[in-house]
Every structure is written in C-alpha cells, then in structure tokens.
Short mmCIF file of C-alpha atoms and ligand atoms in Angstrom, two decimals:
data_model
loop_
_atom_site.label_atom_id
_atom_site.label_comp_id
_atom_site.label_asym_id
_atom_site.label_seq_id
_atom_site.Cartn_x
_atom_site.Cartn_y
_atom_site.Cartn_z
CA LEU A 1 -16.66 24.84 42.42
CA GLU A 2 -14.56 22.04 40.87
CA GLN A 3 -16.25 19.45 43.05
CA LEU A 4 -19.73 20.75 41.96
CA LEU A 5 -18.65 20.53 38.29
CA GLU A 6 -17.37 17.01 38.80
CA GLU A 7 -20.68 15.99 40.45
CA GLN A 8 -22.60 17.47 37.53
CA PHE A 9 -20.43 15.52 35.04
CA GLU A 10 -20.89 12.27 36.96
CA ALA A 11 -24.69 12.86 37.08
CA VAL A 12 -24.98 13.40 33.29
CA VAL A 13 -22.84 10.26 32.63
CA ALA A 14 -24.94 8.26 35.12
CA ARG A 15 -28.16 9.30 33.35
CA HIS A 16 -26.58 8.07 29.99
CA GLU A 17 -26.93 11.65 28.68
CA ARG A 18 -24.43 13.46 26.55
CA ILE A 19 -21.35 15.49 27.53
CA GLU A 20 -20.90 18.34 25.09
CA PRO A 21 -17.68 20.16 24.01
CA ARG A 22 -18.39 23.23 26.24
CA ASP A 23 -19.23 21.12 29.32
CA TRP A 24 -16.65 20.69 32.13
CA MET A 25 -14.98 17.27 31.84
CA PRO A 26 -12.17 15.54 33.76
CA GLU A 27 -8.81 15.86 31.89
CA GLY A 28 -8.55 12.04 31.77
CA TYR A 29 -11.95 11.75 30.09
CA ARG A 30 -10.85 14.31 27.42
CA ARG A 31 -7.52 12.52 26.94
CA THR A 32 -9.16 9.14 26.58
CA LEU A 33 -11.62 10.48 24.02
CA VAL A 34 -8.81 12.08 22.02
CA ARG A 35 -6.94 8.80 22.05
CA GLN A 36 -9.94 6.65 20.99
CA ILE A 37 -11.51 9.04 18.47
CA ALA A 38 -8.16 9.79 16.85
CA GLN A 39 -7.42 6.06 16.59
CA HIS A 40 -10.84 5.50 15.10
CA ALA A 41 -10.38 8.27 12.54
CA HIS A 42 -6.83 7.07 11.66
CA SER A 43 -8.33 3.53 11.15
CA GLU A 44 -10.78 4.87 8.59
CA ILE A 45 -8.10 6.74 6.67
CA ILE A 46 -5.50 3.92 6.68
CA GLY A 47 -8.34 1.45 5.99
CA MET A 48 -8.71 2.96 2.50
CA GLN A 49 -5.38 1.46 1.48
CA PRO A 50 -6.02 -2.33 1.55
CA GLU A 51 -9.22 -2.01 -0.53
CA GLY A 52 -7.93 0.87 -2.60
CA ARG A 53 -5.38 -1.54 -4.04
CA TRP A 54 -8.29 -3.38 -5.82
CA LEU A 55 -9.96 -0.30 -7.37
CA THR A 56 -8.00 -0.71 -10.62
CA ARG A 57 -8.43 -4.50 -10.63
CA ALA A 58 -12.19 -4.80 -9.89
CA PRO A 59 -13.68 -7.33 -12.31
CA SER A 60 -16.56 -5.20 -13.50
CA LEU A 61 -17.67 -1.58 -13.72
CA ARG A 62 -20.36 -2.30 -11.16
CA ARG A 63 -17.85 -3.78 -8.66
CA LYS A 64 -15.50 -0.84 -9.26
CA ALA A 65 -18.25 1.70 -8.69
CA VAL A 66 -19.39 -0.04 -5.44
CA LEU A 67 -15.79 -0.24 -4.16
CA LEU A 68 -15.07 3.36 -5.09
CA ALA A 69 -18.21 4.49 -3.11
CA LYS A 70 -17.08 2.39 -0.11
CA VAL A 71 -13.50 3.72 -0.09
CA GLN A 72 -14.82 7.28 -0.42
CA ASP A 73 -17.19 6.65 2.54
CA GLU A 74 -14.21 5.54 4.67
CA ALA A 75 -12.51 8.84 3.87
CA GLY A 76 -15.62 10.69 4.91
CA HIS A 77 -15.88 8.66 8.19
CA GLY A 78 -12.26 9.66 8.94
CA LEU A 79 -12.91 13.38 8.33
CA TYR A 80 -16.13 13.14 10.35
CA LEU A 81 -14.24 11.67 13.32
CA TYR A 82 -11.35 14.13 12.99
CA SER A 83 -13.97 16.91 13.27
CA ALA A 84 -15.48 15.24 16.45
CA CYS A 85 -11.88 15.01 17.86
CA GLU A 86 -11.15 18.69 17.05
CA THR A 87 -14.02 19.69 19.48
CA LEU A 88 -11.64 18.45 22.17
CA GLY A 89 -9.04 20.99 21.35
CA VAL A 90 -6.58 19.04 19.03
CA SER A 91 -6.20 19.78 15.33
CA ARG A 92 -6.23 17.20 12.55
CA ALA A 93 -2.77 18.49 11.51
CA GLU A 94 -1.44 17.43 14.99
CA LEU A 95 -3.32 14.10 14.78
CA THR A 96 -2.00 13.35 11.32
CA GLU A 97 1.55 14.08 12.59
CA MET A 98 1.05 11.76 15.55
CA LEU A 99 -0.23 9.02 13.24
CA ILE A 100 2.71 9.39 10.80
CA ASP A 101 5.36 9.41 13.56
CA GLY A 102 3.78 6.46 15.36
CA ARG A 103 2.60 8.25 18.52
CA GLN A 104 -1.02 7.31 17.72
CA LYS A 105 -2.44 3.99 16.53
CA TYR A 106 -4.92 2.71 14.03
CA SER A 107 -6.81 -0.65 13.94
CA SER A 108 -4.47 -3.70 13.64
CA ILE A 109 -6.70 -5.16 10.89
CA PHE A 110 -5.40 -2.78 8.23
CA ASN A 111 -1.88 -4.06 8.66
CA TYR A 112 -2.80 -7.30 6.80
CA PRO A 113 -2.34 -7.50 3.00
CA THR A 114 -5.18 -7.84 0.53
CA LEU A 115 -3.80 -10.66 -1.70
CA SER A 116 -6.84 -11.64 -3.77
CA TYR A 117 -10.00 -9.95 -4.98
CA ALA A 118 -12.08 -12.10 -2.57
CA ASP A 119 -10.47 -9.98 0.20
CA VAL A 120 -12.62 -7.06 -0.93
CA GLY A 121 -15.69 -9.11 -0.06
CA THR A 122 -14.20 -10.59 3.09
CA ILE A 123 -13.27 -7.09 4.34
CA GLY A 124 -16.77 -5.86 3.75
CA TRP A 125 -18.34 -8.92 5.39
CA LEU A 126 -15.96 -9.51 8.38
CA VAL A 127 -14.03 -6.24 8.93
CA ASP A 128 -16.99 -3.91 8.44
CA GLY A 129 -19.22 -6.46 10.14
CA ALA A 130 -16.90 -6.31 13.23
CA ALA A 131 -16.80 -2.56 12.98
CA ILE A 132 -20.64 -2.48 13.06
CA CYS A 133 -20.66 -4.58 16.20
CA ASN A 134 -18.13 -2.13 17.77
CA GLN A 135 -19.67 1.07 16.46
CA VAL A 136 -23.39 0.58 17.13
CA PRO A 137 -22.89 0.82 20.93
CA LEU A 138 -20.71 3.88 20.29
CA CYS A 139 -23.82 5.67 18.97
CA ARG A 140 -24.75 5.84 22.71
CA THR A 141 -21.29 6.97 23.90
CA SER A 142 -21.37 9.76 26.46
CA TYR A 143 -19.51 12.29 24.36
CA GLY A 144 -21.98 14.07 22.01
CA PRO A 145 -19.98 14.77 18.88
CA TYR A 146 -18.56 11.19 18.85
CA GLY A 147 -21.99 9.51 19.39
CA ARG A 148 -23.68 11.67 16.71
CA ALA A 149 -20.86 10.94 14.20
CA MET A 150 -21.36 7.20 14.84
CA ILE A 151 -25.03 7.33 13.84
CA ARG A 152 -24.25 8.29 10.28
CA VAL A 153 -21.16 6.04 10.13
CA CYS A 154 -23.19 3.04 11.11
CA LYS A 155 -25.83 3.59 8.43
CA GLU A 156 -23.05 3.61 5.73
CA GLU A 157 -21.18 0.71 7.39
CA SER A 158 -24.27 -1.52 6.85
CA PHE A 159 -24.04 -0.87 3.16
CA HIS A 160 -20.32 -1.80 3.30
CA GLN A 161 -21.08 -5.06 5.00
CA ARG A 162 -23.94 -5.93 2.64
CA GLN A 163 -21.93 -5.31 -0.51
CA GLY A 164 -19.09 -7.43 0.80
CA TYR A 165 -21.36 -10.33 1.65
CA GLU A 166 -23.15 -10.08 -1.71
CA LEU A 167 -19.77 -10.13 -3.51
CA LEU A 168 -18.81 -13.32 -1.69
CA MET A 169 -22.23 -14.92 -2.33
CA THR A 170 -21.75 -14.28 -6.04
CA MET A 171 -18.26 -15.89 -5.99
CA MET A 172 -19.51 -18.86 -4.02
CA ALA A 173 -22.16 -19.44 -6.77
CA GLY A 174 -19.29 -19.33 -9.28
CA THR A 175 -16.45 -21.78 -10.09
CA ASP A 176 -14.48 -24.06 -7.81
CA GLU A 177 -11.54 -21.65 -8.12
CA GLN A 178 -13.72 -18.76 -6.97
CA ARG A 179 -14.99 -20.79 -3.96
CA ALA A 180 -11.46 -21.78 -3.05
CA MET A 181 -10.41 -18.01 -3.27
CA VAL A 182 -13.21 -17.05 -0.88
CA GLN A 183 -12.29 -19.77 1.63
CA GLU A 184 -8.59 -18.82 1.52
CA SER A 185 -9.47 -15.16 2.12
CA VAL A 186 -11.73 -16.00 5.08
CA ASP A 187 -8.94 -18.25 6.52
CA ARG A 188 -6.62 -15.19 6.41
CA PHE A 189 -8.98 -12.59 7.85
CA TRP A 190 -11.00 -14.48 10.52
CA TRP A 191 -8.64 -14.28 13.44
CA PRO A 192 -7.38 -10.67 12.74
CA ALA A 193 -11.09 -9.67 12.57
CA LEU A 194 -11.56 -10.99 16.11
CA MET A 195 -8.54 -9.04 17.26
CA MET A 196 -10.21 -5.74 16.10
CA PHE A 197 -12.20 -5.84 19.36
CA GLY A 198 -8.99 -5.46 21.46
CA PRO A 199 -7.33 -7.65 23.97
CA PRO A 200 -9.36 -9.85 26.38
CA ASP A 201 -11.11 -7.89 29.12
CA ASP A 202 -8.63 -9.11 31.74
CA ALA A 203 -5.78 -7.66 29.62
CA SER A 204 -7.47 -4.39 28.69
CA PRO A 205 -6.08 -1.45 30.69
CA ASN A 206 -8.66 1.05 29.41
CA THR A 207 -12.00 -0.78 29.42
CA ALA A 208 -13.01 -0.36 33.08
CA ARG A 209 -12.36 3.38 33.04
CA SER A 210 -14.05 3.79 29.56
CA LEU A 211 -17.14 1.91 30.81
CA ALA A 212 -17.34 4.07 33.95
CA TRP A 213 -17.22 7.21 31.82
CA GLY A 214 -19.87 5.86 29.37
CA ILE A 215 -17.30 6.07 26.53
CA LYS A 216 -17.63 2.28 25.99
CA ARG A 217 -21.00 0.69 26.52
CA ASN A 218 -19.71 -2.95 26.29
CA THR A 219 -16.42 -4.69 26.99
CA ASN A 220 -14.16 -5.99 24.24
CA ASP A 221 -15.15 -9.62 24.98
CA GLU A 222 -18.82 -8.89 24.89
CA LEU A 223 -18.63 -7.35 21.42
CA ARG A 224 -16.33 -10.10 20.19
CA GLN A 225 -18.89 -12.66 21.34
CA LYS A 226 -21.68 -10.75 19.62
CA PHE A 227 -19.76 -10.65 16.40
CA VAL A 228 -19.03 -14.38 16.47
CA ASP A 229 -22.66 -15.22 17.23
CA MET A 230 -23.82 -12.97 14.36
CA THR A 231 -21.25 -14.23 11.88
CA VAL A 232 -21.47 -18.04 12.27
CA PRO A 233 -24.93 -18.38 10.58
CA GLN A 234 -23.80 -16.06 7.78
CA ALA A 235 -20.72 -18.25 7.13
CA GLU A 236 -22.98 -21.31 7.02
CA ARG A 237 -25.34 -19.58 4.53
CA LEU A 238 -22.27 -18.60 2.53
CA GLY A 239 -20.88 -22.14 2.56
CA VAL A 240 -17.48 -21.24 4.05
CA THR A 241 -15.79 -22.84 7.05
CA LEU A 242 -14.51 -20.48 9.76
CA PRO A 243 -10.99 -21.57 10.62
CA ASP A 244 -11.57 -22.27 14.36
CA PRO A 245 -11.69 -25.96 15.44
CA ASP A 246 -13.06 -24.87 18.85
CA LEU A 247 -16.07 -23.05 17.36
CA ARG A 248 -19.33 -24.70 18.54
CA TRP A 249 -22.76 -23.74 19.73
CA ASP A 250 -23.22 -23.94 23.55
CA GLU A 251 -26.98 -24.44 24.06
CA GLU A 252 -26.77 -23.62 27.80
CA ARG A 253 -25.02 -20.29 27.23
CA GLY A 254 -27.05 -19.54 24.09
CA ALA A 255 -23.85 -18.47 22.42
CA HIS A 256 -20.84 -19.91 20.54
CA ASP A 257 -17.70 -21.13 22.22
CA PHE A 258 -14.74 -20.24 20.18
CA GLY A 259 -10.90 -20.42 20.29
CA GLN A 260 -8.61 -17.61 21.47
CA PRO A 261 -6.91 -15.37 18.89
CA ASP A 262 -3.04 -15.25 19.12
CA TRP A 263 -2.71 -12.27 21.51
CA ASP A 264 1.02 -12.15 20.91
CA GLU A 265 0.27 -11.53 17.23
CA LEU A 266 -2.05 -8.68 18.23
CA THR A 267 0.68 -7.15 20.41
CA ARG A 268 3.25 -7.44 17.55
CA VAL A 269 0.91 -5.92 14.99
CA ILE A 270 -0.08 -3.05 17.34
CA SER A 271 3.58 -2.32 18.11
CA GLY A 272 4.38 -1.92 14.39
CA ALA A 273 5.64 -5.46 13.48
CA GLY A 274 2.61 -6.48 11.40
CA PRO A 275 2.86 -7.55 7.72
CA CYS A 276 2.08 -4.11 6.26
CA ASN A 277 2.63 -1.52 9.03
CA ALA A 278 5.65 0.22 7.34
CA GLU A 279 3.95 0.19 3.92
CA ARG A 280 0.75 1.76 5.35
CA ILE A 281 2.56 4.61 7.17
CA ALA A 282 4.91 5.26 4.21
CA HIS A 283 1.91 5.55 1.90
CA ARG A 284 0.13 7.91 4.43
CA ARG A 285 3.28 10.08 4.76
CA ARG A 286 3.68 10.35 1.05
CA ALA A 287 0.04 11.31 0.55
CA HIS A 288 0.39 13.97 3.31
CA GLU A 289 3.57 15.38 1.68
CA ASP A 290 2.12 15.40 -1.82
CA GLY A 291 -0.94 17.22 -0.46
CA ALA A 292 1.05 19.94 1.28
CA TRP A 293 0.64 22.40 -1.62
CA VAL A 294 -3.16 22.02 -1.48
CA ARG A 295 -3.21 22.84 2.18
CA GLU A 296 -0.87 25.86 1.72
CA ALA A 297 -3.09 27.13 -1.17
CA ALA A 298 -6.26 26.72 0.85
CA SER A 299 -4.72 28.58 3.89
CA ALA A 300 -3.39 31.35 1.58
CA PHE A 301 -6.88 31.69 0.02
CA ALA A 302 -8.54 31.79 3.47
CA ARG A 303 -6.11 34.49 4.64
CA ALA A 304 -6.65 36.56 1.43
CA THR A 305 -10.38 36.39 1.62
CA LYS A 306 -10.74 36.77 5.43
CA GLU A 307 -13.17 39.58 6.29
CA PRO A 308 -11.40 42.16 8.43
CA GLY A 309 -12.01 41.47 12.22
CA ARG A 310 -13.34 37.98 11.54
CA ASP A 311 -11.55 34.80 12.74
N1 3HC B 401 -5.76 -2.27 16.92
C1 3HC B 401 -4.91 -1.30 17.32
N2 3HC B 401 -4.77 -1.00 18.66
C2 3HC B 401 -5.54 -1.74 19.53
C3 3HC B 401 -6.44 -2.74 19.11
C4 3HC B 401 -6.53 -2.98 17.70
N3 3HC B 401 -7.31 -3.91 17.26
N4 3HC B 401 -7.08 -3.18 20.22
C5 3HC B 401 -6.53 -2.57 21.31
N5 3HC B 401 -5.64 -1.65 20.89
C6 3HC B 401 -4.82 -0.85 21.68
C7 3HC B 401 -5.68 0.26 22.40
O1 3HC B 401 -5.65 1.45 21.65
C8 3HC B 401 -4.87 0.41 23.74
O2 3HC B 401 -3.64 1.14 23.45
P1 3HC B 401 -3.53 2.66 23.87
O3 3HC B 401 -3.97 2.73 25.30
O4 3HC B 401 -2.07 2.97 23.68
O5 3HC B 401 -4.43 3.44 22.94
C9 3HC B 401 -4.39 -1.00 23.99
O6 3HC B 401 -4.35 -1.68 22.76
C10 3HC B 401 -5.19 -1.74 25.10
O7 3HC B 401 -6.46 -1.98 24.53
P2 3HC B 401 -7.74 -1.49 25.38
O8 3HC B 401 -8.85 -2.52 25.10
O9 3HC B 401 -7.42 -1.24 26.76
O10 3HC B 401 -8.00 -0.15 24.66
P3 3HC B 401 -9.44 0.53 24.29
O11 3HC B 401 -10.30 0.64 25.57
O12 3HC B 401 -9.12 1.81 23.58
O13 3HC B 401 -10.22 -0.52 23.30
C11 3HC B 401 -10.86 -0.56 21.03
C12 3HC B 401 -9.71 -0.80 22.05
C13 3HC B 401 -11.95 -1.59 21.29
C14 3HC B 401 -10.33 -0.66 19.58
C15 3HC B 401 -11.41 0.87 21.24
O14 3HC B 401 -10.39 1.81 21.16
C16 3HC B 401 -12.49 1.25 20.24
O15 3HC B 401 -13.60 0.84 20.33
N6 3HC B 401 -12.13 2.19 19.29
C17 3HC B 401 -13.06 2.81 18.44
C18 3HC B 401 -13.59 1.91 17.32
C19 3HC B 401 -12.44 1.46 16.37
O16 3HC B 401 -11.39 1.95 16.35
N7 3HC B 401 -12.84 0.44 15.54
C20 3HC B 401 -11.97 -0.24 14.61
C21 3HC B 401 -11.46 0.42 13.46
S1 3HC B 401 -12.68 1.39 12.58
C22 3HC B 401 -13.02 0.39 11.19
O17 3HC B 401 -12.82 -0.72 11.25
C23 3HC B 401 -13.47 1.16 9.99
C24 3HC B 401 -14.43 0.38 9.09
O18 3HC B 401 -14.79 1.19 8.11
C25 3HC B 401 -13.73 -0.84 8.51
#
C-alpha cells in the first residue's frame, strides 16, 4: 500500500498539481515544508523590526500611514504562513519557541540595521523586490496551503515594493543630502539583498530535493539572476549606482554578469553572528513574554465558552 501511495504522490508532483494536508506525503517532504514555511513565517515577523524602528520617525503622516500598513501586512503574512505550517502538524507555539531558542532560522536580511530613513525605501525596493522574485514561483509550489498563501502575499508585496521605490524616487528628486542618503542606503543593502536567495546552487544542500518535490520551482541562482536583471534598469531610472564593479550586461547571455556576494558573510549571519541577530531575537522574546497574558486570557475564554462535546 505504501508503494502505491508513494507512486500517487510522485504522479501528483510530476503533474505540477497540489498535495493537500490530508494527502499521504513522504516524511522528508513534510519536514522540508515545515522547515521552509516556518523560516518564511519567522522572516515576516522578524522583518517587522527593522522598518518598525522608523514608524515614529517617518517624515510625514502619509509616509507613516504607508509604513504602518506595510508593517501590518508583514505581520499578516507571518500569521498566514504559520497557519499553512500548522496544516503539517506543528503549532505556532512550538514554531515560536524554536525561533526564539535558535533552532529555526529567519531570512539573513533582517539582521542588518536600518540606519537612515532611506533604508525604509531601500527595503521596500530591494528586499521586497527580492522577496517577490522568490515568492512568485512559490505560488506554484506543490504544497496547496503554502502556494495559496503565496498568491495573496505576492499581491501585497507588490504594493510594498512600489511604495519603497516611490519613496526613493521622491528623495532622489530632493536635495544632494537626500540623494547621498539613498546611495549610502543602497550601498549597504545591495549585497545582503542578493544573499536572500540563499547560497550558490553548488553549495545548496536542499535545492535539488526541493526542486524534485516541486517545493521550489527555480534554483537560488536562477532567482538571483532574475532579481539582478529586473533591478538594474530600476537603479538606472532612480539614478543610483549599484555597488558592484563586475556588473555589466552580457548581450550574448541576454542577462547581467555580476560579482559574487561574500558567502562567508552569509554563513556568519545565518549562524547568528550578524550585526543585529541578538537584538532581533531579544525583541521577539520580549514581545512573546509580554503577550503571554493575552494568550492565557484567550485560552481561558475559549475553555469557558466551549460548547460541551465540541473540540
Ligand atoms: N537567510 C537565512 N537562512 C538561509 C538563507 C538566508 N538568506 N539562505 C539559505 N539559508 C539557509 C537555509 O535555510 C538552509 O538551512 P537549513 O537547511 O538549516 O534550513 C541553508 O541555508 C542552505 O540553503 P539552501 O539553499 O539549501 O536552503 P533552501 O533550499 O531552504 O533555500 C531559501 C533557501 C531560498 C531562503 C528558501 O528557504 C526559500 O525560498 N524560503 C522561502 C522564502 C523566504 O524565506 N524568503 C525570504 C524571506 S521572506 C521576506 O523577505 C518577507 C518580505 O516581506 C520582506
């Protein structure tokens, strides 16, 4: 019977159709999904911190309202993805614990500080732009709840990217100081944004397996290349220089050649030695502890109002 179930699973994946929570699935497939969806959800939640820092410092009510909407969206994306992960039999309480005690990861990009207001624009333009390149193919991922969550996330991510780019366009039409602030911000975020796509394909232990299971639809390098090709003309239109002396258009390839990020830096940041790792986790732990009374009250209320015989 197990062999029949495995063949059915393989056939659904081969037809690029969806595996649903109640379908049989190899334990490795479930584990890989829990790992990736949890990391994705954690990234959205931790990702609120860098930008959240500028909510009280936004230069106008409009900028504050737009940033507030974006940060709230990220929270929603996180909860959406925790719900998708829970269909695989793990609870968000367990996932939060694994994030706080370092047993699960979140995207390296959120371990960099937001030192100027231009960073709010750069994060929208480059970080959410990279996230879009990575998340659009995930709309077609083989696991149903994850792919469906991505459809809504991608629609909101496009607004995030647009508002960031428009913010930078406004600053670039401003004073020399504003233009310098934008360039300095792009210089700090360009390489970390390229690292969001993961290590090079020949150093990625999970890609081959994730492609075979239809979890990933592209390799890390393919999506990185797509992001660079999409972003270079936007940088030219904006009037900023991307800090990569090896960046040039290759007519034959129909794509840009570009330099290699510092992979040792990515390894360091992933292993907890980035500029803001400790701060980000301490903040998340404090928020979790401060919110304990709300969770207890909600559980007490659910118990008190539970209809007899209903779960
Ligand atoms: N940050 C943190 N960890 C990373 C990483 C990064 N940028 N790149 C790779 N890693 C980790 C992987 O998790 C893996 O470690 P693990 O096996 O212990 O989990 C290891 O490094 C090797 O990398 P692989 O390429 O083999 O791992 P994956 O196949 O999982 O690919 C990934 C990495 C491309 C990030 C993939 O996990 C993925 O597509 N994740 C879902 C999308 C995502 O998380 N996007 C970025 C954050 S979401 C966001 O930006 C929100 C937006 O609103 C701003």
